XYZ file of C-alpha atoms in Angstrom:
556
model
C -37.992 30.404 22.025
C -34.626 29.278 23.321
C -35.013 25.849 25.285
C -33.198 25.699 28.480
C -31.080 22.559 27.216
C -29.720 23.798 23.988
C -26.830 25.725 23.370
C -26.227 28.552 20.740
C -23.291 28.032 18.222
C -22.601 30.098 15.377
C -26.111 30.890 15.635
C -27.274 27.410 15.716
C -28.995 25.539 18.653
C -27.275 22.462 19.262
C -28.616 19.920 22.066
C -26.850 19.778 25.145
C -26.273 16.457 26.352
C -28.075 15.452 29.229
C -28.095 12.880 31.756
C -31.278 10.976 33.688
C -30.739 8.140 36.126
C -33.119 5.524 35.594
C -33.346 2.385 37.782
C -33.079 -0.667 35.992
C -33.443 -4.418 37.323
C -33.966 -6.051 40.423
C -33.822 -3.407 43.458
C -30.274 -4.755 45.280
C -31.229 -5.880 48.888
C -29.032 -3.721 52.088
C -27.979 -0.968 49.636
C -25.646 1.373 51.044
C -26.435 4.662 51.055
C -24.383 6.362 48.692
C -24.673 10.315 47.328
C -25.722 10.463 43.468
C -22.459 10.531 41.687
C -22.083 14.079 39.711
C -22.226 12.806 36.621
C -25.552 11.429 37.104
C -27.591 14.193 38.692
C -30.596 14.516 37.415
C -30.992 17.097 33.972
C -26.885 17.909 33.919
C -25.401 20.344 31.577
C -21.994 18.839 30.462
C -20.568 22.116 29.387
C -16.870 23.123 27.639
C -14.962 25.548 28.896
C -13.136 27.177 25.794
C -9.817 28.203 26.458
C -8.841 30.780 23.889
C -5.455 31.067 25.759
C -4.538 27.885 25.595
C -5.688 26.943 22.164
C -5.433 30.354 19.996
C -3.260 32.500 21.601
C -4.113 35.420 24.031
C -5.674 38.395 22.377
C -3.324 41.643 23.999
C -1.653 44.178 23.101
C -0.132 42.726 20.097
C -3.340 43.170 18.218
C -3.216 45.946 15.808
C -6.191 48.427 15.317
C -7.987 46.996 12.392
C -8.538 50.107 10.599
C -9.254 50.664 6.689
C -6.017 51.743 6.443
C -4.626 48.794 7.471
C -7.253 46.514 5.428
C -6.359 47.825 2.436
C -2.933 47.477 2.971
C -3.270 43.810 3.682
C -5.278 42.814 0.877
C -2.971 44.904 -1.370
C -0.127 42.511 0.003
C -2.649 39.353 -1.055
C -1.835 39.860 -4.314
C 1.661 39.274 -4.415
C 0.800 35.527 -2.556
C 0.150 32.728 -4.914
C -1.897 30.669 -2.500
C -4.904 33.235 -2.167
C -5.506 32.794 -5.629
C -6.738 29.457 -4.294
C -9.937 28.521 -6.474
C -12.069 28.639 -3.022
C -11.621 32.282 -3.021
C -11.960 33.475 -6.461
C -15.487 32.000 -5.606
C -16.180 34.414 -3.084
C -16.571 38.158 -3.870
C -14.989 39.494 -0.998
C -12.419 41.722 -2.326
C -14.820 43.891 -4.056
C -17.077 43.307 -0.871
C -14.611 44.911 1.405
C -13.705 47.535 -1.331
C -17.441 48.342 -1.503
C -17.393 48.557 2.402
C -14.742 51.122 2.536
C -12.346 48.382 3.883
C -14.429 48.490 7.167
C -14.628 44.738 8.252
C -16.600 45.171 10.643
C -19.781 46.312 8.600
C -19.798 43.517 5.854
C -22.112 40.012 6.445
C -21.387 37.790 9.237
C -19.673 34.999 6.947
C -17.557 37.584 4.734
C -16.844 39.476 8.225
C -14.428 36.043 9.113
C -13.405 35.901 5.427
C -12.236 39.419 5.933
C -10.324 39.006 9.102
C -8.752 35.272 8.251
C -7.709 37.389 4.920
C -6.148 40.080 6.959
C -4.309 37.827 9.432
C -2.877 35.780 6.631
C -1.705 38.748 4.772
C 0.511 39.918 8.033
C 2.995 37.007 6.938
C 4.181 39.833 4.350
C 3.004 42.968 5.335
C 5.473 46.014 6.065
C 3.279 47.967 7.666
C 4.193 49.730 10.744
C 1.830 47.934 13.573
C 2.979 44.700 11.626
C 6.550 44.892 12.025
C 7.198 47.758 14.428
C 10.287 49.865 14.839
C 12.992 48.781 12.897
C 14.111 48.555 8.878
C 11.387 47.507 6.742
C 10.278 47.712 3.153
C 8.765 50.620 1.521
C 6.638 47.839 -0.605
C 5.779 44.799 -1.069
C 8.618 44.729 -4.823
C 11.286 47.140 -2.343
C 14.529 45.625 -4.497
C 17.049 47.222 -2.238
C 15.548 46.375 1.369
C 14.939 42.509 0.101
C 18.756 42.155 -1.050
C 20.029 42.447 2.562
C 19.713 38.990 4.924
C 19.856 40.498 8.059
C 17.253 43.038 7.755
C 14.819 40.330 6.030
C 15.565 37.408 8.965
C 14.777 40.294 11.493
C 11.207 40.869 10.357
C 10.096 37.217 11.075
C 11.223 38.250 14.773
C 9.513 41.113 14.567
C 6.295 40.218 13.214
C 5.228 37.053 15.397
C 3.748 38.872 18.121
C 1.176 40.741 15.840
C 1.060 38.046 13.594
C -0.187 35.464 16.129
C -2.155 38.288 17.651
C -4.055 38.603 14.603
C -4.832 34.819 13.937
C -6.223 34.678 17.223
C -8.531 36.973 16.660
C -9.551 35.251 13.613
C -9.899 32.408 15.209
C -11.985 33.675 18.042
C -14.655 35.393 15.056
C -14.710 32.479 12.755
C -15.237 30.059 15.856
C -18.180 32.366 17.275
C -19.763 32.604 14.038
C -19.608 28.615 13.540
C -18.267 28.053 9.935
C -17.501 25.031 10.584
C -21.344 24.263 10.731
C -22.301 26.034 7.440
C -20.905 24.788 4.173
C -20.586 28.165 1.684
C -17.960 29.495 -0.113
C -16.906 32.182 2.292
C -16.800 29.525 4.888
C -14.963 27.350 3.154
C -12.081 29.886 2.408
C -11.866 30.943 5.082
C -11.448 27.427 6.937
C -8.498 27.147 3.920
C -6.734 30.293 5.059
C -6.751 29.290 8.811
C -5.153 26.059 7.736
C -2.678 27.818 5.382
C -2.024 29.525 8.683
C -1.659 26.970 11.117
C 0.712 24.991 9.219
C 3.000 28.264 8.012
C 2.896 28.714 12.146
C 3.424 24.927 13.943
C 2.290 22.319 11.343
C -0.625 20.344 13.365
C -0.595 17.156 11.971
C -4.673 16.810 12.823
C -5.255 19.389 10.189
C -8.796 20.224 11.472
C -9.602 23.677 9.517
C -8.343 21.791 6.195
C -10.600 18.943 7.113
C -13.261 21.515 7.722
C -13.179 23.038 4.355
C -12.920 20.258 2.714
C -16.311 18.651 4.047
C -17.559 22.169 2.984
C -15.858 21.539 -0.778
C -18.166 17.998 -0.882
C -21.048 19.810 0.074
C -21.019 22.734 -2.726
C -19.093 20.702 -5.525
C -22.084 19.378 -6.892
C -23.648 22.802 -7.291
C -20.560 24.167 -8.948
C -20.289 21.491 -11.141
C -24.459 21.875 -12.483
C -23.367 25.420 -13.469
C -21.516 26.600 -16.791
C -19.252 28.253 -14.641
C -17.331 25.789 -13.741
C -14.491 25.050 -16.917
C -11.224 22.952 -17.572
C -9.121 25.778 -16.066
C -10.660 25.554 -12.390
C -10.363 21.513 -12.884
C -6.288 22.095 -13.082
C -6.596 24.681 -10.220
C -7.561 22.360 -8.440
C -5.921 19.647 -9.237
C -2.813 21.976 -8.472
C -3.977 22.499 -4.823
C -5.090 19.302 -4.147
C -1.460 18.422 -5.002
C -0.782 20.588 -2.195
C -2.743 18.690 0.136
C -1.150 15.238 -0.489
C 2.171 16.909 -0.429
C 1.894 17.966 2.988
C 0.514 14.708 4.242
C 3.918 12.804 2.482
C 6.302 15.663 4.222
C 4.045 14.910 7.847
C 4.050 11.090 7.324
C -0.169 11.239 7.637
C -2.979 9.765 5.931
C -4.031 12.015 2.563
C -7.032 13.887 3.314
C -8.037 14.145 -0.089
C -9.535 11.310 -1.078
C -10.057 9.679 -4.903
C -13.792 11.156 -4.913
C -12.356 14.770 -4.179
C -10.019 14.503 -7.356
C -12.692 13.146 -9.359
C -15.154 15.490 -8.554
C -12.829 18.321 -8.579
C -9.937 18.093 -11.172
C -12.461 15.452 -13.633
C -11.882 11.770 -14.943
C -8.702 9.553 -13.503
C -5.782 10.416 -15.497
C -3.902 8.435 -17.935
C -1.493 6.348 -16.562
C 2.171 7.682 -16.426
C 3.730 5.476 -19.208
C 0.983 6.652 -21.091
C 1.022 10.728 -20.791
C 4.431 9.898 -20.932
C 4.189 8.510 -24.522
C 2.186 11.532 -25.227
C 4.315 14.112 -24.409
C 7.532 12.269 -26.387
C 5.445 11.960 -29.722
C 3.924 15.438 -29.984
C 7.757 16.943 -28.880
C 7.031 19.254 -31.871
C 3.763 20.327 -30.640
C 4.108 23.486 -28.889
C 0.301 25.086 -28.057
C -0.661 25.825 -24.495
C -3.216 23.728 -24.688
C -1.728 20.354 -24.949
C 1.183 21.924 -21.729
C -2.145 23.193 -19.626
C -3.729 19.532 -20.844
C -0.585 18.100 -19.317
C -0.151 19.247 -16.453
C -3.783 18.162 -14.620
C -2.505 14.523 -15.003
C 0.823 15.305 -13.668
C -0.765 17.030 -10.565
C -3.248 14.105 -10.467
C -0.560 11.500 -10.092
C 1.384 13.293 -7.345
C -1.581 13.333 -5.434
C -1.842 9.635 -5.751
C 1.369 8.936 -5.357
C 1.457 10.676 -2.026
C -1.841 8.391 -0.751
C 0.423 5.563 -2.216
C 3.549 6.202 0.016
C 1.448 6.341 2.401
C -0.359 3.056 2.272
C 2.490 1.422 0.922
C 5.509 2.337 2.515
C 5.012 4.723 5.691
C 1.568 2.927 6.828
C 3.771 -0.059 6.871
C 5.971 0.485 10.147
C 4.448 -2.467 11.844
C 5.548 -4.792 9.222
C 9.285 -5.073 7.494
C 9.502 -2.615 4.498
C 8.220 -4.524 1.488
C 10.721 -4.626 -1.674
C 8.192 -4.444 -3.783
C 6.798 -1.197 -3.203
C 9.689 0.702 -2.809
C 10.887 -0.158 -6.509
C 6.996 0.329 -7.617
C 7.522 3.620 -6.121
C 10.669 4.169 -7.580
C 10.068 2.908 -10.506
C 6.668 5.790 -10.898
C 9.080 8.336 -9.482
C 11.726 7.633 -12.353
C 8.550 8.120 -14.904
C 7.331 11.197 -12.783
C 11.023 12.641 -13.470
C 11.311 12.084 -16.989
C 7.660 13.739 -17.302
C 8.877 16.784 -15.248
C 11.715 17.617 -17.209
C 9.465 17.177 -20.841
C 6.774 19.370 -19.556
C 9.826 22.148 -18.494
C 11.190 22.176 -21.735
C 7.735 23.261 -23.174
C 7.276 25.764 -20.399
C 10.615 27.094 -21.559
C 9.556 28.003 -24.784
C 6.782 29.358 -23.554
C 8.244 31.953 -20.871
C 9.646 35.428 -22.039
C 13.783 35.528 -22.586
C 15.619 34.151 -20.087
C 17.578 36.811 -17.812
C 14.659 38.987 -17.291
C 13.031 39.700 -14.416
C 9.429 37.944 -14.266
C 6.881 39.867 -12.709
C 5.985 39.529 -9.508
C 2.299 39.803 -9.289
C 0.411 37.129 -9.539
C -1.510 38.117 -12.857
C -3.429 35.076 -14.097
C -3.635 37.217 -17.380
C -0.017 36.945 -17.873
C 1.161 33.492 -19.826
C 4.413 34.208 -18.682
C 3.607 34.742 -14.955
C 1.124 31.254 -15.146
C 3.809 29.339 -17.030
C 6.827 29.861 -14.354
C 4.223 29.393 -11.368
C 3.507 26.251 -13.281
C 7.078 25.199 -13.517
C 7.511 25.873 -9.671
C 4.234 23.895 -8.997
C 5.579 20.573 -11.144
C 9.196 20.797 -9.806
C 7.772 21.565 -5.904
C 5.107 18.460 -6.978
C 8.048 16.070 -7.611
C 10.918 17.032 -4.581
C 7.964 17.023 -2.108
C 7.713 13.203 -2.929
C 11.745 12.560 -3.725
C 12.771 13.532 -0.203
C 10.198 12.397 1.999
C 10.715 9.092 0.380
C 13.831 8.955 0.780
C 14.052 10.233 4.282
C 11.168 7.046 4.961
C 13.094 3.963 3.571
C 16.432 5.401 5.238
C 14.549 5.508 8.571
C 13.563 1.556 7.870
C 17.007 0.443 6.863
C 18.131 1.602 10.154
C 15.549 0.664 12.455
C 14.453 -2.797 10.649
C 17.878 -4.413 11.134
C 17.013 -6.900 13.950
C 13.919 -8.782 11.663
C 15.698 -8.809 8.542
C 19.177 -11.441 7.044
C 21.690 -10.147 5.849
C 20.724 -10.541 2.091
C 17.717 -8.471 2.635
C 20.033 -5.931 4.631
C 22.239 -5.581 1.765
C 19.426 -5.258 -0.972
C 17.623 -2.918 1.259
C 21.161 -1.217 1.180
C 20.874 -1.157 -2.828
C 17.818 0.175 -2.542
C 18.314 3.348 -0.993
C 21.562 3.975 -2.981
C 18.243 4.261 -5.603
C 16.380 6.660 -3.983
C 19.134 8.641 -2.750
C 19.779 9.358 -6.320
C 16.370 10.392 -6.547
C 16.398 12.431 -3.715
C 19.428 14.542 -5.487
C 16.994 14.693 -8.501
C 14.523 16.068 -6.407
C 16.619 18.780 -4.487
C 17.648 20.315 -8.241
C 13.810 20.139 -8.972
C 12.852 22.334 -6.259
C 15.881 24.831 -6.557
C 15.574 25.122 -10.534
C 11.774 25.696 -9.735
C 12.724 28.197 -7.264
C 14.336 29.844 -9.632
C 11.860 30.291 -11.733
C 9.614 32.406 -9.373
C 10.343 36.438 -9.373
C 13.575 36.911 -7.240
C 10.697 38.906 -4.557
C 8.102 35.933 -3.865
C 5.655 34.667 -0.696
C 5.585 31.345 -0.266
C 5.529 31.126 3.438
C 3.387 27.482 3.193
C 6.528 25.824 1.839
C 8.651 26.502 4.562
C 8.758 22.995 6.133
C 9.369 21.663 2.307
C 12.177 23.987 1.531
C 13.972 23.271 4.810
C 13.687 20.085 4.467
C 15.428 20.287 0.793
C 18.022 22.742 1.716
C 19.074 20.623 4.349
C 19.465 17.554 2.314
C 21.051 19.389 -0.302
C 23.519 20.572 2.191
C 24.221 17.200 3.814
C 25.028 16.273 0.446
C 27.556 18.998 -0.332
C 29.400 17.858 2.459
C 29.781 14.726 1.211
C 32.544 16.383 -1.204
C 35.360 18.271 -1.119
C 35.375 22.293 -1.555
C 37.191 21.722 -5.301
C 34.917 18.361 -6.145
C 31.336 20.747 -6.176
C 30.172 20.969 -9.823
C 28.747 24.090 -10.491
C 25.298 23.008 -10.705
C 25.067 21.937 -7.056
C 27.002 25.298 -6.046
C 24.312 27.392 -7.706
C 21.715 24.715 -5.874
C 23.268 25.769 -2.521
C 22.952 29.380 -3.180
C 19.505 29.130 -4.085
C 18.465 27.503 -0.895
C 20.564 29.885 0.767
C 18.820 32.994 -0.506
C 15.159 30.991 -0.459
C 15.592 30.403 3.767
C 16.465 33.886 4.492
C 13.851 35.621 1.978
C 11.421 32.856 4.205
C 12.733 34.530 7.251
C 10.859 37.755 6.436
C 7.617 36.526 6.888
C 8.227 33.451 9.808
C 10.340 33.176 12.706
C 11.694 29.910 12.204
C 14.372 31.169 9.446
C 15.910 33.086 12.551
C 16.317 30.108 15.120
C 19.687 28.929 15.805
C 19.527 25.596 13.860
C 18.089 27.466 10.293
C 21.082 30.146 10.846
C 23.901 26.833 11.160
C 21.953 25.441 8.225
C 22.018 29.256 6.290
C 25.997 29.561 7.193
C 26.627 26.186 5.975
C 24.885 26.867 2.787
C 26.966 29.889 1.820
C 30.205 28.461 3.263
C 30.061 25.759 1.165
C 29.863 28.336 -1.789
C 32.615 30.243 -0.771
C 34.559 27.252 -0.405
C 33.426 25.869 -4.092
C 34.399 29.537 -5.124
C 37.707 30.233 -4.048
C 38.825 26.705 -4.662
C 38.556 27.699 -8.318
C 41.363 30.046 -8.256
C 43.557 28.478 -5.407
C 45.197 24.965 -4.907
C 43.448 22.944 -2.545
C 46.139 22.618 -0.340
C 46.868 26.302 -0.158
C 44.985 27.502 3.524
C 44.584 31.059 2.105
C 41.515 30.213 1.178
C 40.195 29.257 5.209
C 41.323 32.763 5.974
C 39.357 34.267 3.120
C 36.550 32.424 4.263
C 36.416 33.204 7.360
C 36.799 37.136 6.541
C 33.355 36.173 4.164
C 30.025 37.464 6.234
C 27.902 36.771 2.480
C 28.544 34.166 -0.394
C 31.078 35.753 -2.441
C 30.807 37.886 -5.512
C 32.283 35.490 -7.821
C 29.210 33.427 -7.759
C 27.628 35.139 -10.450
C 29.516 33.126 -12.260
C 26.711 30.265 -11.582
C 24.530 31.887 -12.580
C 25.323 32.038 -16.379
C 23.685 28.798 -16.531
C 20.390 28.873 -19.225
C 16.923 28.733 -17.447
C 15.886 25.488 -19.903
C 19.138 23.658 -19.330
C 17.615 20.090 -17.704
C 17.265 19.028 -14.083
């Protein structure tokens, strides 16, 4: 029987909160006579008004007919996109639940019904189909060569798709919040709280993070049933360990606390790893060994430490805004950054030997069966692990040399100054990371999570080609440039934000930069034929396939 002072939520009955005056103490003498306030009234219902509009999006037009059709184009697509191969959804069984329901949504169990619809909404960040994008050019599949080799037809899909796109996380929203996952821990639950995360930080990047706090909580809840089964092995420890790599990474790029705490990695990726110097002493003395089981038994460390690195910049250095930067940790941090580095380009050299010829084309579907497809996302994972600490380190002690000066002499000022000459270099380090790891992903790839990351490199990268003249770029930073280049506009099929004015700038200043490093090669400096030849230049020239000669295990 429902009680008249509880509420329904998901399907649970949660207490409203009510209020009963009560007199307390001596009666006052001459009270006035007042009217009961109306948040005292006897047996009030404090309700919430839940403003979909305001907080999700409106549900119009925009919205697509769900249709099997449509389903099974979308979880087609999900394939192709390394982060739904997150171990919270291998968990669940709802792709051969929705195959098994004919791809009607609407007919499978309440919890794998929200699964089903996060799913779909997170799969219109690369769909082609029709009620997706709309009139216009668009791919004839998700591996269309031709269509993704033209910039202006990729940035126009972002445009296009936002409407629908938005449309449909809204509606995912509005299911998964009416159903109450949040309440439930389960694995369905759980994944799908991860996708609407994944979504709301591809879209506007809350820093509160509530649907990855949210399936979290429901991760502490079912790890210790996970871990009392067999099923649970060393390969879904380093899954994990790669995502919750992830998790720190965004909170160093958003300057928050990590919500991933030390019990999370223990509980999820095993033991506390060995300490840098040490795995890094393992990795120089067995140089000869070549299995995939010492690289796989490598790489769980590595992703360990970035994790706890990224609570350590953090506590140590961005925590720390109240107080003058401390010294200390900034060359602590360095110093694990340098070892981090060193580790990076060991582990690369083994993943080189491991990957099939260089020049081909790797494939593009995520096949976990493939060593070659697991190796390269590897490489991308421990090259994006490393430049999503470099930058947002350096960006953090360059913001406190510039806004500590009025507490600090001039000693400090000038080793402060030192200092970030340090982690600039660092930085650089990091920007080749993430565009060598780029490059080792298929040249077709989704990785619409990263955007904030990538931008954030590009732009560096670009400041720092600036820094030197058209004939002074060396030929590694040139093929850098063009990499980001190519990585922002194949992001600008699946979000918006490649298309607004300030990515464009950023995109033209990319490839002018090229074209600059380019035809500098064959003309004087001081000869101006080249300004007219770059100005005639729409795309990065031909001629920088000459770049591109440049062997896939030559070093960071």
């Amino acid at each position: 029987m429902h009680h008249p002072n509880t509420a329904k939520l998901g399907g649970h009955e949660i207490s409203r909160c009510t209020t009963t005056p009560a007199t307390r103490g001596r009666p006052r003498k001459n009270q006035l006579p007042t009217s009961t306030p109306s948040f005292a009234r006897p047996h009030q219902t404090i309700s919430i008004n839940f403003n979909q509009d305001a907080i999700m999006g409106p549900l119009d037009s925009a919205c697509p007919e769900i249709t099997p059709d449509f389903v099974s184009h979308c979880f087609e697509g999900l394939k192709y996109n390394p982060q739904y191969a997150h171990p919270l959804i291998t968990k669940t069984s709802i792709r051969s639940g929705v195959r098994s329901a004919a791809y009607q949504l609407d007919v499978l169990p309440p919890q794998s019904r929200v699964l089903g619809y996060c799913s779909v909404a997170y799969a219109a960040l690369s769909s082609f189909h029709a009620s997706v994008l709309g009139d216009g050019p668009r791919p004839y599949s998700f591996l269309d060569q031709d269509f993704f080799s033209s910039s202006s037809e990729l940035l126009s899909c972002g445009i296009r798709r936002v409407a629908t796109y938005r449309a449909l996380r809204s509606k995912a929203l509005k299911i998964a919040w009416e159903a109450g996952i949040i309440l439930v821990p389960s694995n369905e639950n759980a994944a799908s709280c991860y996708l609407l995360d994944l979504m709301e930080q591809s879209d506007f990047g809350s820093a509160g993070r509530p649907w990855a706090n949210a399936y979290l909580a429901h991760v502490r809840a079912l790890v210790p049933g996970w871990r009392a089964t067999s099923s649970y092995t060393t390969a879904d420890a380093n899954e994990w360990g790669n995502f919750l790599m992830a998790e720190g990474l965004v909170s160093a790029r958003s300057r928050t606390v990590v919500i991933v705490t030390p019990h999370d990695q223990l509980l999820l990726s095993g033991s506390e790893p060995q300490s840098l110097e040490a795995l890094l002493t393992s990795l120089e003395h067995s140089a000869n060994d070549s299995s995939l089981t010492f690289l796989w038994a490598s790489t769980r460390p590595y992703f360990l430490h970035v994790t706890n690195l990224s609570r350590d910049l953090y506590d140590t250095v961005n925590v720390a805004r109240l107080c003058p930067l401390s010294e200390v940790a900034v060359l602590n941090f360095l110093d694990s950054l340098s070892k981090l580095h060193t580790i990076l380009c060991l582990l690369l050299d083994r993943i080189d030997i491991v990957i099939t010829v260089p020049g081909t084309t790797p494939s593009t579907v995520h096949d976990e069966s493939s060593i070659d497809t697991v190796a390269r996302a590897t490489a991308y994972s421990l090259c994006f692990g490393f430049a999503g600490l470099a930058l947002p380190f350096f960006r953090e002690v360059q913001y406190r040399e510039t806004n500590d000066v009025t507490s600090q002499s001039e000693r400090t000022r000038e080793r402060l100054k030192a200092l970030r000459k340090q982690v600039y270099g660092m930085a650089v380090l990091g920007g080749k990371a993430l565009a060598k790891g780029i490059r080792y992903l298929p040249k077709i790839h989704y990785t619409p999570v990263h955007w904030a990351t990538v931008r954030m490199c590009a732009e560096f990268v670009a400041d720092e080609a600036g820094e030197v003249s058209p004939d002074g770029l060396s030929a590694e930073l040139v093929r850098d440039l063009e990499t980001f280049a190519d990585e922002l506009k194949l992001l600008g099929y699946s979000l918006e934000a490649a298309s607004t004015p300030q990515t464009l700038a950023l995109i033209e200043r990319l490839e002018s930069y090229v074209n600059q490093a380019v035809v500098a090669m064959f003309l004087p400096v001081e000869d101006t034929a080249w300004m007219s030849m770059q100005q005639d230049a729409d795309l990065i020239l031909p001629w920088t396939e000459f770049f591109s000669d440049e062997p896939i295990n030559t070093r960071i």
